[in-house]
Tab-separated table of C-alpha atoms and ligand atoms in Angstrom:
chain	number	residue	atom	x	y	z
A	1	MET	CA	-0.324	-0.168	0.054
A	2	LYS	CA	1.041	3.529	-1.375
A	3	VAL	CA	0.733	5.640	2.009
A	4	THR	CA	2.728	9.750	2.741
A	5	LEU	CA	3.585	10.607	5.726
A	6	SER	CA	3.266	14.296	5.980
A	7	VAL	CA	4.850	16.387	8.566
A	8	ILE	CA	4.116	20.279	8.332
A	9	LYS	CA	4.836	22.505	11.403
A	10	ALA	CA	4.979	26.250	12.245
A	11	ASP	CA	5.379	28.505	15.438
A	12	ILE	CA	1.600	29.654	15.571
A	13	GLY	CA	2.169	31.627	19.333
A	14	GLY	CA	4.509	30.898	21.846
A	15	TRP	CA	4.088	29.639	25.467
A	16	VAL	CA	5.356	32.364	27.575
A	17	GLY	CA	7.368	33.735	25.018
A	18	HIS	CA	8.740	31.635	22.890
A	19	SER	CA	9.522	29.118	25.134
A	20	ALA	CA	5.969	26.362	24.417
A	21	ILE	CA	2.893	25.802	22.544
A	22	HIS	CA	-0.489	26.071	24.583
A	23	PRO	CA	-2.397	22.681	25.670
A	24	ALA	CA	-5.596	24.828	23.227
A	25	LEU	CA	-3.398	25.462	20.577
A	26	GLU	CA	-2.713	21.456	19.860
A	27	GLU	CA	-6.001	20.826	21.287
A	28	SER	CA	-7.608	23.145	18.563
A	29	ALA	CA	-5.354	21.669	16.013
A	30	ARG	CA	-6.888	18.207	16.820
A	31	GLU	CA	-10.408	18.990	16.415
A	32	SER	CA	-9.341	19.717	12.998
A	33	LEU	CA	-7.742	16.481	12.665
A	34	ALA	CA	-10.550	14.993	13.730
A	35	VAL	CA	-12.788	16.377	11.191
A	36	ALA	CA	-10.583	15.406	7.952
A	37	LYS	CA	-9.923	11.560	9.898
A	38	GLN	CA	-13.948	11.222	10.059
A	39	ASN	CA	-13.954	12.270	6.088
A	40	GLY	CA	-11.592	9.426	4.848
A	41	GLN	CA	-9.263	12.544	4.023
A	42	ILE	CA	-6.362	11.789	6.553
A	43	ILE	CA	-5.740	7.885	7.463
A	44	ASP	CA	-4.668	8.772	10.626
A	45	PHE	CA	-3.376	11.541	12.757
A	46	CYS	CA	-0.376	13.283	16.034
A	47	VAL	CA	-0.495	16.378	16.431
A	48	THR	CA	2.992	17.639	19.215
A	49	SER	CA	4.246	20.593	19.809
A	50	CYS	CA	8.722	21.217	20.031
A	51	GLY	CA	9.231	23.963	21.423
A	52	ASP	CA	7.230	27.130	20.189
A	53	ASP	CA	6.277	24.835	17.353
A	54	LEU	CA	3.052	23.435	16.785
A	55	GLN	CA	3.858	19.655	15.034
A	56	LEU	CA	1.333	18.447	12.830
A	57	ILE	CA	2.125	14.498	11.128
A	58	LEU	CA	-0.013	12.606	9.429
A	59	THR	CA	-1.132	10.139	7.059
A	60	HIS	CA	-2.723	9.837	3.977
A	61	THR	CA	-2.850	8.637	0.259
A	62	LEU	CA	-2.489	12.174	-1.804
A	63	GLY	CA	1.350	12.070	-2.238
A	64	VAL	CA	3.015	14.765	-1.751
A	65	ASP	CA	2.929	19.202	-2.125
A	66	ASN	CA	-0.588	17.395	-2.109
A	67	GLU	CA	-3.158	20.991	-2.807
A	68	GLN	CA	-6.001	19.510	0.108
A	69	ILE	CA	-3.666	18.222	2.618
A	70	HIS	CA	-1.833	21.750	2.891
A	71	ARG	CA	-4.435	22.909	2.814
A	72	LEU	CA	-5.999	20.673	5.755
A	73	ALA	CA	-2.834	22.185	8.026
A	74	TRP	CA	-3.274	25.754	6.009
A	75	ASP	CA	-6.875	25.750	7.825
A	76	THR	CA	-5.362	23.643	11.338
A	77	PHE	CA	-2.795	27.207	11.393
A	78	THR	CA	-5.132	29.759	10.952
A	79	THR	CA	-7.523	28.027	13.538
A	80	GLY	CA	-5.605	27.663	16.439
A	81	THR	CA	-3.916	31.832	15.229
A	82	GLU	CA	-7.677	32.657	15.718
A	83	VAL	CA	-7.227	30.429	19.367
A	84	ALA	CA	-3.133	32.025	20.110
A	85	LYS	CA	-5.358	35.723	19.122
A	86	ARG	CA	-7.968	35.467	22.190
A	87	LEU	CA	-4.686	33.654	24.767
A	88	LYS	CA	-3.113	36.136	23.392
A	89	LEU	CA	-0.368	34.319	23.657
A	90	TYR	CA	3.296	35.413	21.686
A	91	GLY	CA	3.356	36.673	18.328
A	92	ALA	CA	-0.198	34.705	17.766
A	93	GLY	CA	0.275	33.600	13.746
A	94	GLN	CA	3.828	34.169	13.811
A	95	ASP	CA	4.279	31.430	10.789
A	96	LEU	CA	1.658	32.261	8.437
A	97	LEU	CA	3.461	35.009	6.507
A	98	ALA	CA	0.965	34.375	3.539
A	99	ASP	CA	-2.570	36.543	3.853
A	100	ALA	CA	-4.495	32.984	2.869
A	101	PHE	CA	-4.120	29.597	0.966
A	102	SER	CA	-2.384	29.492	-2.328
A	103	GLY	CA	-1.725	25.538	-3.298
A	104	ASN	CA	1.332	25.133	-0.809
A	105	VAL	CA	1.980	25.718	2.129
A	106	LYS	CA	5.516	25.654	0.795
A	107	GLY	CA	6.984	29.592	1.011
A	108	GLN	CA	4.718	30.790	3.011
A	109	GLY	CA	6.112	30.030	6.123
A	110	PRO	CA	5.407	26.648	7.538
A	111	GLY	CA	8.176	24.046	7.454
A	112	VAL	CA	7.354	20.443	4.972
A	113	ALA	CA	9.037	16.942	5.683
A	114	GLU	CA	6.998	14.576	3.658
A	115	MET	CA	7.420	11.264	1.581
A	116	GLU	CA	5.256	9.461	-0.197
A	117	ILE	CA	6.035	5.158	0.294
A	118	GLU	CA	5.409	2.247	-0.248
A	119	GLU	CA	4.740	0.180	3.278
A	120	ARG	CA	6.963	-2.000	4.385
A	121	THR	CA	5.462	-5.550	6.152
A	122	SER	CA	6.549	-3.333	9.100
A	123	GLU	CA	7.084	0.592	8.452
A	124	PRO	CA	8.856	2.266	11.686
A	125	VAL	CA	9.656	5.503	11.232
A	126	LEU	CA	11.232	8.491	13.080
A	127	ILE	CA	9.855	11.741	12.958
A	128	PHE	CA	12.212	13.890	13.996
A	129	MET	CA	11.432	18.017	15.356
A	130	ALA	CA	13.574	20.386	16.601
A	131	ASP	CA	13.457	24.310	17.337
A	132	LYS	CA	15.343	27.548	18.285
A	133	THR	CA	17.507	26.739	15.379
A	134	SER	CA	17.052	26.359	11.350
A	135	ALA	CA	17.750	24.203	8.064
A	136	GLY	CA	19.926	22.297	7.236
A	137	SER	CA	21.156	21.532	11.251
A	138	TRP	CA	20.344	17.956	9.828
A	139	ASN	CA	23.051	17.432	6.987
A	140	LEU	CA	25.500	16.176	9.785
A	141	PRO	CA	23.304	13.840	12.060
A	142	LEU	CA	21.964	12.377	8.449
A	143	PHE	CA	25.658	12.184	7.251
A	144	LYS	CA	27.043	10.038	10.534
A	145	MET	CA	23.621	7.862	10.493
A	146	PHE	CA	24.075	6.975	5.823
A	147	VAL	CA	27.908	7.150	5.996
A	148	ASP	CA	29.976	6.866	8.681
A	149	PRO	CA	30.744	3.525	9.401
A	150	PHE	CA	31.657	4.294	12.695
A	151	ASN	CA	28.087	5.396	13.800
A	152	THR	CA	26.349	2.689	11.810
A	153	ALA	CA	27.578	-0.057	11.789
A	154	GLY	CA	25.185	-1.633	9.102
A	155	LEU	CA	27.084	0.039	6.273
A	156	ILE	CA	29.654	-3.234	6.672
A	157	ILE	CA	28.013	-5.878	7.483
A	158	ALA	CA	24.053	-5.909	6.495
A	159	PRO	CA	24.347	-6.125	2.970
A	160	SER	CA	21.135	-4.481	2.004
A	161	LEU	CA	22.930	-1.438	3.376
A	162	HIS	CA	26.689	-1.852	2.155
A	163	GLN	CA	25.159	0.039	-1.067
A	164	GLY	CA	25.113	3.291	0.141
A	165	PHE	CA	23.135	5.732	0.200
A	166	ARG	CA	21.926	9.238	-2.289
A	167	PHE	CA	21.707	12.885	-1.371
A	168	GLU	CA	19.762	15.218	-3.082
A	169	VAL	CA	21.240	18.471	-1.446
A	170	HIS	CA	19.543	21.665	-2.418
A	171	ASP	CA	21.176	24.805	-2.500
A	172	ILE	CA	18.695	27.071	-0.774
A	173	ARG	CA	19.803	30.895	-2.052
A	174	GLU	CA	20.410	29.153	-5.927
A	175	HIS	CA	17.596	26.721	-5.848
A	176	LYS	CA	19.196	24.157	-7.084
A	177	LYS	CA	19.829	21.134	-6.776
A	178	ILE	CA	22.549	18.269	-6.776
A	179	PHE	CA	22.047	14.512	-6.247
A	180	PHE	CA	25.647	12.846	-4.717
A	181	ASP	CA	26.489	8.938	-4.192
A	182	THR	CA	27.774	7.858	-1.186
A	183	PRO	CA	30.497	6.561	-0.095
A	184	GLU	CA	32.100	7.254	-3.674
A	185	GLU	CA	31.473	10.530	-3.531
A	186	MET	CA	31.061	11.616	0.062
A	187	TYR	CA	34.148	13.925	0.527
A	188	ASP	CA	32.596	16.120	-2.633
A	189	LEU	CA	28.928	15.576	-0.071
A	190	LEU	CA	30.486	17.000	2.641
A	191	MET	CA	32.792	20.136	0.340
A	192	PHE	CA	29.069	21.154	0.153
A	193	ILE	CA	26.568	20.010	2.932
A	194	GLY	CA	29.727	21.517	5.636
A	195	THR	CA	27.653	25.055	5.359
A	196	PRO	CA	24.689	24.174	5.918
A	197	SER	CA	23.041	27.359	5.752
A	198	ARG	CA	23.379	27.039	1.977
A	199	PHE	CA	23.276	24.071	1.352
A	200	THR	CA	21.066	21.252	2.805
A	201	VAL	CA	19.917	17.415	2.715
A	202	LYS	CA	16.353	17.295	0.644
A	203	HIS	CA	16.077	13.600	0.857
A	204	VAL	CA	17.982	10.302	1.154
A	205	PHE	CA	17.405	7.513	-1.116
A	206	ALA	CA	18.646	3.522	-1.068
A	207	ARG	CA	20.787	2.788	-3.692
A	208	HIS	CA	20.087	-1.039	-2.940
A	209	ASP	CA	16.447	-0.375	-4.652
A	210	GLY	CA	16.145	3.336	-4.723
A	211	ALA	CA	13.460	3.895	-2.563
A	212	ILE	CA	13.229	6.939	0.278
A	213	ALA	CA	15.244	7.377	3.691
A	214	ALA	CA	14.976	10.527	5.021
A	215	ALA	CA	13.153	13.390	3.882
A	216	SER	CA	13.678	17.009	5.416
A	217	SER	CA	12.482	20.042	5.692
A	218	THR	CA	14.673	23.474	3.621
A	219	GLU	CA	12.162	26.109	4.671
A	220	ARG	CA	13.985	29.467	5.380
A	221	LEU	CA	12.051	32.295	5.759
A	222	SER	CA	14.577	34.506	6.464
A	223	LEU	CA	14.769	34.111	2.673
A	224	ILE	CA	11.490	33.977	2.034
A	225	ALA	CA	10.554	37.081	3.289
A	226	GLY	CA	13.524	38.983	3.033
A	227	LYS	CA	13.927	39.991	6.437
A	228	TYR	CA	13.445	38.177	10.213
A	229	VAL	CA	10.433	36.814	10.960
A	230	GLY	CA	11.050	34.222	13.401
A	231	LYS	CA	13.286	30.629	12.497
A	232	ASP	CA	12.474	27.491	10.616
A	233	ASP	CA	12.722	25.216	13.032
A	234	PRO	CA	12.775	22.340	11.256
A	235	VAL	CA	11.445	18.883	10.740
A	236	MET	CA	12.318	15.544	9.200
A	237	ILE	CA	11.242	11.960	8.596
A	238	VAL	CA	13.220	8.979	8.438
A	239	ARG	CA	12.958	5.366	7.806
A	240	SER	CA	14.560	2.839	9.788
A	241	GLN	CA	15.612	-0.892	8.977
A	242	HIS	CA	16.152	-3.410	7.421
A	243	GLN	CA	17.418	-1.639	4.392
A	244	PHE	CA	17.958	1.485	6.425
A	245	PRO	CA	20.254	1.798	9.401
A	246	ALA	CA	18.362	0.525	13.036
A	247	VAL	CA	16.737	3.360	15.430
A	248	GLY	CA	19.239	3.390	17.358
A	249	GLU	CA	22.179	3.725	14.278
A	250	ILE	CA	19.556	6.138	12.988
A	251	LEU	CA	19.577	7.981	16.799
A	252	GLU	CA	22.908	7.774	17.891
A	253	PRO	CA	23.635	10.977	16.148
A	254	PHE	CA	22.280	13.028	18.591
A	255	ARG	CA	24.470	11.422	21.633
A	256	TYR	CA	26.829	14.688	20.643
A	257	PRO	CA	25.353	18.004	21.005
A	258	TRP	CA	26.787	19.725	17.348
A	259	ILE	CA	26.947	23.439	17.515
A	260	ILE	CA	23.843	24.687	15.226
A	261	GLU	CA	22.619	27.679	13.778
A	262	GLY	CA	19.302	29.598	16.186
A	263	TRP	CA	19.219	30.067	20.209
A	264	MET	CA	18.334	33.521	21.473
A	265	ARG	CA	16.984	35.631	18.680
A	266	GLY	CA	17.777	33.275	15.324
A	267	SER	CA	21.241	34.632	16.105
A	268	HIS	CA	23.863	32.427	18.200
A	269	TYR	CA	25.581	29.172	17.327
A	270	GLY	CA	24.195	26.558	20.138
A	271	PRO	CA	24.118	22.512	21.535
A	272	LEU	CA	21.314	20.674	20.094
A	273	MET	CA	19.991	18.504	23.183
A	274	PRO	CA	18.086	15.709	22.932
A	275	VAL	CA	15.206	16.178	24.953
A	276	ALA	CA	12.400	14.012	25.037
A	277	GLN	CA	9.129	15.882	24.355
A	278	LYS	CA	8.312	17.468	27.592
A	279	GLN	CA	11.429	18.539	27.661
A	280	ALA	CA	11.434	20.575	24.435
A	281	THR	CA	10.872	24.235	26.770
A	282	PRO	CA	13.557	26.245	25.472
A	283	SER	CA	14.076	28.373	28.880
A	284	ARG	CA	17.829	29.196	29.131
A	285	PHE	CA	18.538	32.783	27.028
A	286	ASP	CA	15.742	30.987	25.151
A	287	GLY	CA	17.240	28.017	24.650
A	288	PRO	CA	19.491	25.364	24.505
A	289	PRO	CA	18.304	24.609	20.857
A	290	ARG	CA	16.156	21.327	21.404
A	291	VAL	CA	15.652	18.084	19.669
A	292	ILE	CA	12.617	15.799	19.933
A	293	CYS	CA	11.726	12.686	17.961
A	294	LEU	CA	8.613	10.399	18.035
A	295	GLY	CA	8.705	7.305	16.627
A	296	PHE	CA	6.184	5.259	15.342
A	297	GLN	CA	5.270	1.924	13.108
A	298	LEU	CA	3.245	2.939	10.224
A	299	ALA	CA	-0.371	-0.670	9.953
A	300	ASP	CA	-1.861	0.415	6.951
A	301	GLY	CA	-1.260	4.476	6.843
A	302	LYS	CA	-2.313	4.449	10.811
A	303	LEU	CA	0.551	5.790	13.884
A	304	ILE	CA	1.571	3.177	15.223
A	305	GLY	CA	2.662	5.626	18.491
A	306	PRO	CA	4.740	7.723	19.406
A	307	ARG	CA	7.103	5.663	21.557
A	308	ASP	CA	9.031	9.827	22.504
A	309	MET	CA	12.214	8.299	21.795
A	310	PHE	CA	15.137	10.383	23.727
A	311	ASP	CA	12.755	10.023	27.203
A	312	ASP	CA	15.535	7.427	27.854
A	313	PRO	CA	18.230	7.730	29.953
A	314	SER	CA	21.414	6.654	28.365
A	315	TRP	CA	20.900	10.318	26.163
A	316	ASP	CA	21.338	11.395	30.277
A	317	GLU	CA	24.866	12.425	29.266
A	318	ALA	CA	24.181	13.978	25.667
A	319	ARG	CA	22.113	16.820	27.372
A	320	ARG	CA	24.811	16.965	30.052
A	321	ASP	CA	27.623	17.937	27.145
A	322	ALA	CA	24.878	19.984	25.723
A	323	ASN	CA	24.748	22.011	29.491
A	324	LEU	CA	28.190	22.633	29.221
A	325	LEU	CA	28.735	23.270	26.059
A	326	ALA	CA	25.808	25.852	26.420
A	327	ASP	CA	27.769	28.063	30.128
A	328	HIS	CA	31.423	27.628	27.268
A	329	LEU	CA	29.516	29.401	24.858
A	330	ARG	CA	27.471	31.668	26.635
A	331	ARG	CA	31.054	33.176	28.460
A	332	HIS	CA	31.652	34.252	24.227
A	333	GLY	CA	28.126	37.066	24.757
A	334	PRO	CA	28.754	39.298	22.213
A	335	PHE	CA	31.969	37.920	20.793
A	336	GLU	CA	31.228	35.411	17.868
A	337	PRO	CA	32.018	32.252	17.586
A	338	HIS	CA	29.146	32.606	20.033
A	339	ARG	CA	27.591	35.153	17.792
A	340	LEU	CA	26.596	34.648	14.721
A	341	PRO	CA	28.230	36.454	11.692
A	342	LEU	CA	26.885	39.753	11.201
A	343	GLU	CA	25.525	38.431	7.562
A	344	GLU	CA	24.013	35.222	8.879
A	345	MET	CA	22.532	37.403	12.660
A	346	GLU	CA	18.779	36.805	12.021
A	347	TYR	CA	18.295	40.507	14.024
A	348	THR	CA	20.756	43.300	13.092
A	349	SER	CA	20.676	46.661	14.152
A	350	LEU	CA	23.874	47.425	12.278
A	351	PRO	CA	21.641	49.285	9.587
A	352	GLN	CA	20.858	51.784	12.215
A	353	ILE	CA	24.055	51.959	13.937
A	354	MET	CA	25.798	52.481	10.225
A	355	GLU	CA	23.368	55.268	10.427
A	356	LYS	CA	24.519	56.922	13.105
A	357	ILE	CA	28.095	56.648	13.200
A	358	LYS	CA	28.345	57.398	9.544
A	359	GLY	CA	30.219	61.017	9.079
A	360	ARG	CA	33.113	59.164	11.879
A	361	TRP	CA	34.435	56.444	10.229
A	362	GLU	CA	38.318	57.497	9.615
A	363	LYS	CA	40.477	56.340	6.591
A	364	LEU	CA	43.492	54.422	8.018
B	401	LIG	C1	14.543	32.211	18.392
B	401	LIG	C2	13.605	33.014	19.170
B	401	LIG	C3	13.760	33.575	20.337
B	401	LIG	C4	13.092	34.862	20.305
B	401	LIG	C5	13.633	36.243	21.390
B	401	LIG	C6	13.111	37.593	20.617
B	401	LIG	O1	14.154	31.619	17.548
B	401	LIG	O2	12.324	32.162	18.792
B	401	LIG	O3	15.372	33.623	20.578
B	401	LIG	O4	14.091	36.036	18.569
B	401	LIG	O5	12.632	35.330	22.253
B	401	LIG	O6	11.324	37.300	20.509
B	401	LIG	P1	10.804	38.844	20.361
B	401	LIG	O7	12.182	39.752	18.665
B	401	LIG	O8	9.210	38.330	19.325
B	401	LIG	O9	10.469	39.972	21.506
B	402	LIG	MG1	7.920	32.166	18.710
B	403	LIG	MG1	10.701	27.617	17.228
């Protein structure tokens, strides 16, 4: 059976500030989606949140980029925004950039990761969601999952993985894409995805049978709106087991809290901390950035789950390391490499400062 898995997220108002989602917004989304499930428009859904992002996980048979499904998500966010406005939640409707839906949520504010799959006899999937970070934050973990044999034992010892994986990389500035086959082209691949602010891994495919293995969201709101409009907290779907890495191989890259863009005002580097969903409530300096992972087994499109994959003591040391790194970076205050380089910051007062002091620069 062909099933489409769509993960669509938006920040439609924070509680308190940008730290979490109010239960009333999740409730409102569940009500909207329950109607769509009853109508048979979707097979199943799960609503959750990561920090100030409301997450809709949907299964259906309409394929990716489907107008009906995108409209359903848009309407769900619009209805939720009304609730957010009533409660005067912070930044109500923040990510709904367009005044009206125009056929697809891409480029309109929400983040989207989707894949259409032939559901296997048993189909374990992992959904990753992050807050206080940006598109491209999955590059390093995806590389480790699908290319690094020190992470993924199966690349060496499982015949179904031994052929390697194909990466689809997007240049989000020039709007171009390219494919790289690993392991042979891993050095070429790294040349690009090592700059995650520009090159992002959109999809990964198993070379064994061409099946899609991973899909991520790559929208960057600031490139869409041309100014700061909130962060592009990304989502990702990864299929697991058999011709794909095992659940534990997919989670393993998150043992180390990689330094990523985001955190306070989307203008700082910080460690990505793997947490249980209930701990995805960034508070210290609006962070540190969080990643959660919900696992499901698909059963004819039904979402059997979720299992909260980072709600396990084996991630305690990763969290501790993230806190230590956060301490160290915080001590740098307004200095790089804690603060992002001038041209990468989401917030800047540079133009105003430059204007104010423009007559005072003297030739060296
Ligand atoms: C970062 C984020 C927060 C806000 C910060 C200032 O992604 O959401 O760190 O940037 O709290 O928010 P405003 O400008 O809304 O007061
Ligand atoms: Mg927010
Ligand atoms: Mg957010």
